């Protein structure tokens, strides 16, 4: 869950760090982020590290092990972040975990991600056999 769902304590902590000139990178799947929340975060964080493992509902469902409804919501939210983050000063890094199941589609995924937002850093994190 993202911190606005239960408490603003994490947001207050992020603001505190920012006020004390500590750089903040939020590592997230993006679940529950909205354009409004990105606007608030724009004043507090430097980077979002967004974990994306696929662009289809089926891929998100398989890679994150969540039901189809939540997979669709997560995929839609991630696409919104990829498209809307250019309206902020937040640097975007996208992280993809490579597995034997998704390695064949990694080049396609990278091409699609760059087509959506070519001003990002794409990290390929791990490989599991």
Short mmCIF file of C-alpha atoms in Angstrom, two decimals, residues 85-127:
data_model
loop_
_atom_site.label_atom_id
_atom_site.label_comp_id
_atom_site.label_asym_id
_atom_site.label_seq_id
_atom_site.Cartn_x
_atom_site.Cartn_y
_atom_site.Cartn_z
CA UNK A 85 6.16 12.16 -14.67
CA UNK A 86 7.45 14.61 -17.28
CA UNK A 87 5.15 17.18 -15.63
CA UNK A 88 7.38 17.00 -12.54
CA UNK A 89 11.06 17.44 -11.75
CA UNK A 90 11.25 13.85 -10.48
CA UNK A 91 13.83 11.69 -12.21
CA UNK A 92 12.42 8.35 -13.35
CA UNK A 93 14.25 5.06 -13.16
CA UNK A 94 12.49 1.88 -14.21
CA UNK A 95 13.61 -1.42 -12.76
CA UNK A 96 12.91 -4.75 -14.41
CA UNK A 97 13.78 -8.12 -12.92
CA UNK A 98 14.76 -10.54 -15.66
CA UNK A 99 13.60 -14.14 -15.31
CA UNK A 100 13.78 -17.11 -17.64
CA UNK A 101 10.05 -16.60 -18.26
CA UNK A 102 10.32 -12.96 -19.39
CA UNK A 103 13.78 -12.78 -20.96
CA UNK A 104 12.44 -13.29 -24.48
CA UNK A 105 10.34 -10.14 -24.17
CA UNK A 106 12.92 -7.88 -22.50
CA UNK A 107 14.05 -6.15 -25.69
CA UNK A 108 10.42 -5.52 -26.65
CA UNK A 109 9.69 -4.18 -23.15
CA UNK A 110 12.66 -1.80 -23.30
CA UNK A 111 11.59 -0.49 -26.69
CA UNK A 112 8.02 0.09 -25.53
CA UNK A 113 9.15 1.79 -22.30
CA UNK A 114 11.41 4.16 -24.24
CA UNK A 115 8.62 4.92 -26.69
CA UNK A 116 6.37 5.95 -23.78
CA UNK A 117 9.06 7.91 -21.92
CA UNK A 118 12.51 8.28 -23.47
CA UNK A 119 13.77 10.39 -20.57
CA UNK A 120 14.26 7.59 -18.06
CA UNK A 121 16.94 5.26 -16.82
CA UNK A 122 16.11 1.59 -17.31
CA UNK A 123 17.70 -0.82 -14.83
CA UNK A 124 17.79 -4.52 -15.43
CA UNK A 125 18.29 -5.80 -11.92
CA UNK A 126 18.64 -9.56 -11.64
CA UNK A 127 18.43 -12.81 -13.44
#
